[in-house]
Coordinates of C-alpha atoms in Angstrom, one line a residue:
M1 CA -32.5 -24.5 -14.7
T2 CA -30.6 -25.0 -11.3
L3 CA -26.9 -25.9 -10.8
R4 CA -29.2 -29.3 -9.3
T5 CA -31.4 -29.9 -12.1
T6 CA -27.4 -29.1 -14.3
L7 CA -25.7 -30.6 -12.8
R8 CA -27.6 -33.4 -13.0
A9 CA -28.8 -34.0 -17.0
A10 CA -24.2 -33.2 -17.1
T11 CA -23.5 -35.7 -15.2
R12 CA -26.6 -38.6 -15.8
Q13 CA -24.7 -41.1 -17.5
D14 CA -21.1 -40.8 -15.1
H15 CA -23.5 -41.4 -12.1
D16 CA -25.4 -44.5 -14.9
R17 CA -21.8 -45.8 -15.9
V18 CA -20.9 -45.8 -11.2
D19 CA -24.5 -47.3 -10.4
L20 CA -23.5 -50.1 -12.7
L21 CA -20.3 -50.4 -11.4
G22 CA -21.4 -50.1 -7.3
G23 CA -24.6 -52.1 -8.1
A24 CA -23.3 -54.8 -9.5
F25 CA -21.5 -56.0 -5.8
D26 CA -23.9 -58.2 -3.9
L27 CA -23.7 -57.1 -0.3
T28 CA -25.7 -59.9 0.4
R29 CA -21.8 -61.8 0.2
A30 CA -19.7 -60.5 3.0
S31 CA -16.6 -60.8 0.8
D32 CA -18.5 -57.9 -1.9
Y33 CA -19.4 -54.9 0.8
Q34 CA -16.3 -55.5 1.9
A35 CA -14.9 -55.0 -2.2
F36 CA -17.8 -51.9 -1.8
L37 CA -16.2 -50.1 1.1
T38 CA -12.9 -50.3 -0.4
A39 CA -14.3 -49.5 -3.3
H40 CA -15.4 -46.4 -1.8
A41 CA -12.5 -46.7 0.8
K42 CA -10.1 -45.4 -2.0
V43 CA -12.3 -41.7 -2.8
L44 CA -14.0 -40.6 -0.7
P45 CA -11.5 -40.0 2.2
G46 CA -9.0 -38.0 -0.3
V47 CA -11.8 -35.8 -1.5
E48 CA -13.4 -35.1 1.8
A49 CA -10.0 -34.2 2.5
A50 CA -9.3 -31.7 -0.2
L51 CA -13.3 -30.0 0.5
N52 CA -11.7 -30.0 3.8
S53 CA -9.3 -27.5 3.1
A54 CA -11.7 -25.1 1.5
P55 CA -12.9 -22.0 2.8
P56 CA -16.2 -22.8 5.0
E57 CA -18.1 -20.0 2.5
D58 CA -17.7 -23.0 0.2
L59 CA -18.6 -25.9 2.2
P60 CA -23.1 -27.1 2.6
P61 CA -23.9 -26.7 6.3
V62 CA -23.2 -28.7 9.4
W63 CA -20.2 -29.5 7.0
L64 CA -18.1 -31.7 9.2
E65 CA -21.1 -34.0 10.6
R66 CA -21.9 -34.9 6.9
R67 CA -18.1 -36.7 6.8
R68 CA -18.0 -40.3 6.8
T69 CA -14.3 -41.0 6.3
A70 CA -14.9 -41.8 10.0
A71 CA -17.9 -43.9 9.5
L72 CA -16.5 -45.1 6.6
S73 CA -12.9 -46.4 8.6
A74 CA -15.2 -48.2 11.4
D75 CA -16.8 -50.5 9.5
L76 CA -13.3 -51.4 7.4
A77 CA -11.6 -51.8 11.2
A78 CA -15.3 -53.7 12.5
L79 CA -14.1 -55.9 9.1
G80 CA -10.3 -56.4 9.8
L81 CA -9.2 -54.1 7.3
A82 CA -6.8 -52.2 6.6
P83 CA -7.3 -48.5 4.1
P84 CA -6.6 -48.5 1.3
P85 CA -4.1 -46.6 -0.5
A86 CA -5.7 -43.2 -2.4
A87 CA -7.5 -44.3 -6.3
T88 CA -6.3 -41.1 -6.7
T89 CA -5.6 -36.9 -6.9
L90 CA -8.8 -34.3 -7.8
T91 CA -8.1 -31.7 -8.2
L92 CA -10.7 -29.5 -6.7
P93 CA -9.6 -25.9 -7.0
D94 CA -12.5 -23.2 -6.7
R95 CA -15.5 -22.6 -5.5
A96 CA -17.2 -24.1 -9.1
T97 CA -15.2 -27.7 -8.5
R98 CA -15.9 -28.4 -5.3
L99 CA -19.7 -28.1 -5.9
G100 CA -19.5 -30.7 -8.3
A101 CA -17.3 -32.8 -6.0
L102 CA -19.7 -32.0 -3.5
Y103 CA -22.6 -33.1 -6.1
V104 CA -21.7 -36.8 -5.9
L105 CA -20.5 -37.0 -2.2
E106 CA -23.8 -36.2 -0.4
G107 CA -26.1 -37.4 -3.6
S108 CA -24.4 -41.1 -3.1
R109 CA -26.1 -40.6 0.0
L110 CA -29.6 -41.8 -1.1
G111 CA -28.1 -45.2 -3.3
G112 CA -26.2 -45.7 1.0
A113 CA -29.7 -46.1 1.6
V114 CA -30.5 -48.5 0.3
L115 CA -28.0 -50.9 0.1
R116 CA -28.1 -50.7 3.9
R117 CA -31.6 -51.6 4.0
R118 CA -30.7 -54.6 1.1
L119 CA -27.4 -55.0 4.0
A120 CA -29.4 -55.8 7.0
S121 CA -31.7 -58.5 5.7
A122 CA -28.9 -60.8 3.8
Q123 CA -26.1 -59.6 6.8
P124 CA -28.0 -59.2 9.8
G125 CA -25.1 -57.3 11.5
A126 CA -22.7 -56.7 9.3
P127 CA -21.5 -53.1 9.8
D128 CA -22.7 -50.2 8.4
A129 CA -21.9 -46.7 10.2
Y130 CA -20.5 -46.3 6.3
L131 CA -24.4 -46.3 4.6
A132 CA -27.0 -45.1 7.7
H133 CA -24.2 -42.3 8.3
G134 CA -26.6 -39.3 8.7
A135 CA -29.8 -41.4 9.1
G136 CA -32.6 -39.4 9.8
R137 CA -30.8 -36.0 9.5
P138 CA -32.1 -34.6 6.4
F139 CA -28.8 -33.9 5.0
W140 CA -30.2 -34.3 1.2
R141 CA -32.7 -31.7 2.1
S142 CA -31.1 -28.9 3.2
F143 CA -27.8 -30.2 0.3
L144 CA -30.4 -29.4 -1.7
D145 CA -31.9 -26.0 -0.5
W146 CA -28.3 -24.7 -0.3
L147 CA -26.9 -25.8 -3.8
D148 CA -29.2 -24.5 -5.5
G149 CA -28.9 -20.8 -3.4
Q150 CA -25.5 -20.9 -5.4
V151 CA -25.1 -18.2 -8.2
L152 CA -22.8 -19.7 -10.9
T153 CA -21.2 -18.6 -14.3
G154 CA -21.5 -20.6 -17.9
P155 CA -17.7 -21.1 -17.1
E156 CA -18.0 -21.7 -13.5
T157 CA -21.5 -23.8 -14.4
E158 CA -18.4 -26.0 -16.5
A159 CA -15.4 -26.3 -13.9
A160 CA -19.2 -27.2 -11.8
I161 CA -19.9 -29.7 -14.3
D162 CA -16.2 -31.0 -14.1
G163 CA -16.3 -31.6 -10.8
A164 CA -18.3 -33.9 -10.5
R165 CA -17.5 -35.2 -13.6
Q166 CA -13.7 -36.0 -11.3
V167 CA -15.4 -37.6 -8.4
F168 CA -17.4 -40.2 -10.3
R169 CA -13.9 -41.4 -12.5
A170 CA -12.2 -41.3 -9.5
F171 CA -15.3 -44.1 -7.9
E172 CA -15.7 -45.5 -11.2
T173 CA -11.8 -46.0 -11.2
A174 CA -11.9 -47.9 -8.1
F175 CA -15.0 -50.0 -8.6
R176 CA -13.2 -51.3 -11.3
S177 CA -9.9 -52.2 -9.1
Q178 CA -12.3 -54.1 -7.0
S179 CA -12.7 -56.2 -9.5
A180 CA -16.5 -57.0 -9.0
P181 CA -18.5 -58.3 -11.6
V182 CA -21.6 -57.2 -13.9
R183 CA -24.3 -58.8 -13.2

């Protein structure tokens, strides 16, 4: 099994829980879109900051171009919202844990593309730099190629799973704090 398939299988329930909570935000409503972005802003900048301190060899190709905090901040500003305080502090002390965190961040781009289309049809002109970030770029494919080239021991694989779960839990906490009803 590749690291990707291992992470996907091990974190399926975490992913489903976060997907359900994030999907409860009705992006056809401006207030829900603002809450959705605010929830992301409670997590993404902290995770990216933790990753920024990693050695370059621990990060995927073009890491600087992959970061989305600036795009998220621009959308919040366009909506007249200040960045919220971080929801949690993550511990990403080693390469393996960072790989798990990266898996969640990079995977969230796929959902962002779907949500961007929904937002565009419901709220034309709404700021969408965050959801659009990387559109047309092979970020996911190149990330998977890179991830699948990473070789981990058994304990390192467990650490990668822990890193992914930390990020999923942070998003779960942030989504719950924004009080979107589960529909």
